[in-house]
Coordinates of C-alpha atoms in Angstrom, one line a residue:
Q1 CA 122.8 62.7 -187.1
L2 CA 123.4 64.4 -183.8
Q3 CA 120.8 63.4 -181.3
L4 CA 120.3 63.5 -177.5
V5 CA 118.0 60.9 -176.0
E6 CA 116.8 61.4 -172.4
S7 CA 115.6 58.7 -170.1
G8 CA 114.3 58.5 -166.5
G9 CA 112.1 61.0 -164.8
G10 CA 108.4 60.4 -164.1
L11 CA 106.6 60.8 -160.9
G12 CA 108.2 61.3 -157.5
Q13 CA 107.5 62.5 -154.0
A14 CA 108.8 65.4 -152.1
G15 CA 112.0 64.3 -150.3
G16 CA 112.6 61.5 -152.7
S17 CA 115.0 60.9 -155.5
L18 CA 115.0 60.5 -159.3
R19 CA 117.7 60.0 -161.9
L20 CA 117.8 61.3 -165.4
S21 CA 120.1 60.1 -168.1
C22 CA 121.0 61.5 -171.5
A23 CA 122.9 59.7 -174.3
A24 CA 124.4 61.4 -177.3
S25 CA 124.6 59.7 -180.6
G26 CA 126.9 60.8 -183.4
R27 CA 129.7 62.3 -181.4
T28 CA 130.9 63.3 -177.9
F29 CA 130.6 66.7 -176.4
S30 CA 132.9 68.7 -174.1
T31 CA 129.8 70.2 -172.4
M32 CA 126.7 68.4 -171.5
G33 CA 124.0 69.3 -168.9
W34 CA 120.5 70.1 -168.1
F35 CA 117.9 72.8 -168.3
R36 CA 114.3 72.7 -167.1
Q37 CA 111.0 74.4 -167.9
A38 CA 108.3 74.6 -165.3
P39 CA 104.7 75.4 -166.3
V40 CA 104.2 79.0 -167.4
K41 CA 107.9 79.7 -166.9
E42 CA 110.9 80.1 -169.2
R43 CA 113.4 77.3 -169.6
G44 CA 116.2 77.8 -167.1
F45 CA 119.6 76.4 -166.3
V46 CA 120.0 73.4 -163.9
G47 CA 123.6 72.3 -164.2
V48 CA 126.3 71.3 -166.6
V49 CA 129.6 69.6 -166.9
N50 CA 132.0 71.8 -168.9
N51 CA 135.2 70.0 -169.8
G52 CA 135.1 68.2 -166.5
R53 CA 134.1 71.1 -164.3
V54 CA 130.6 71.1 -162.8
Y55 CA 128.3 74.1 -162.4
Y56 CA 124.9 74.2 -160.7
S57 CA 122.1 76.7 -160.4
D58 CA 121.6 77.9 -156.8
S59 CA 118.1 76.3 -156.7
V60 CA 119.5 72.7 -157.0
K61 CA 123.0 73.0 -155.5
G62 CA 123.5 70.5 -152.8
R63 CA 120.5 68.4 -153.9
F64 CA 121.3 67.5 -157.6
T65 CA 124.5 65.9 -158.9
I66 CA 125.6 65.8 -162.5
S67 CA 128.0 63.2 -163.8
R68 CA 129.4 62.1 -167.1
G69 CA 129.6 58.6 -168.4
G70 CA 133.0 57.0 -169.1
A71 CA 132.6 57.3 -172.8
L72 CA 131.8 61.0 -172.5
N73 CA 128.7 60.6 -174.6
T74 CA 126.3 60.4 -171.6
V75 CA 125.3 62.7 -168.8
H76 CA 123.3 61.9 -165.7
L77 CA 121.3 64.0 -163.3
Q78 CA 120.9 62.5 -159.8
M79 CA 118.1 64.5 -158.1
N80 CA 117.8 64.1 -154.3
N81 CA 115.6 65.7 -151.7
L82 CA 113.2 66.6 -154.5
K83 CA 110.7 69.4 -154.0
P84 CA 107.3 70.2 -155.7
E85 CA 109.0 73.2 -157.3
D86 CA 111.3 70.8 -159.1
T87 CA 108.4 69.8 -161.3
A88 CA 109.3 70.6 -164.9
V89 CA 110.2 69.3 -168.2
Y90 CA 113.9 68.5 -168.1
Y91 CA 116.0 69.0 -171.2
C92 CA 119.4 67.6 -171.9
A93 CA 121.7 70.0 -173.8
A94 CA 125.2 69.6 -175.3
G95 CA 127.7 71.8 -176.9
P96 CA 131.4 72.6 -177.4
Y97 CA 133.7 73.6 -174.5
Q98 CA 132.7 77.0 -173.2
P99 CA 135.7 79.0 -171.9
L100 CA 133.4 81.6 -170.3
A101 CA 131.6 80.1 -167.4
S102 CA 129.0 82.8 -167.5
M103 CA 127.9 81.7 -170.9
L104 CA 126.9 78.2 -169.6
W105 CA 123.6 79.7 -168.3
R106 CA 122.6 80.7 -171.8
E107 CA 120.7 78.3 -174.1
T108 CA 122.6 79.7 -177.1
S109 CA 125.8 78.0 -175.8
Y110 CA 124.3 74.6 -176.7
G111 CA 123.8 73.4 -180.2
V112 CA 122.0 70.1 -179.5
W113 CA 119.0 69.5 -177.3
G114 CA 117.0 66.5 -176.2
Q115 CA 113.3 66.2 -176.6
G116 CA 112.6 66.7 -172.9
T117 CA 111.4 64.4 -170.1
Q118 CA 108.7 65.3 -167.6
V119 CA 109.5 65.2 -163.9
T120 CA 106.5 65.7 -161.5
I121 CA 107.0 65.9 -157.8
S122 CA 104.0 65.6 -155.4
S123 CA 104.0 67.1 -151.9

């Protein structure tokens, strides 16, 4: 059974750091990354590793770093210089290689999702 299990997150302070991890069971994926959903907002793209190339949303670029584990069944999200607006439920997502980078921002490019983990940043 394909499954993504997230860990990490929790409470943090503005300017601080948190790290999220996601482990896939059942297979490896060429594309793994993160989306997030803030209160009363739609879920949106955070960043992804697509066949080794990394993409970030403008809102996290320079502050967040995505990396894959050596076995290629894990993905990590290192979040630095956190802001209160980073407060959201963070979802791990995985899918096949996406040849069109513009499609990486779309949820439909990912076939497997984690259950979500809450990140709350206080000012």
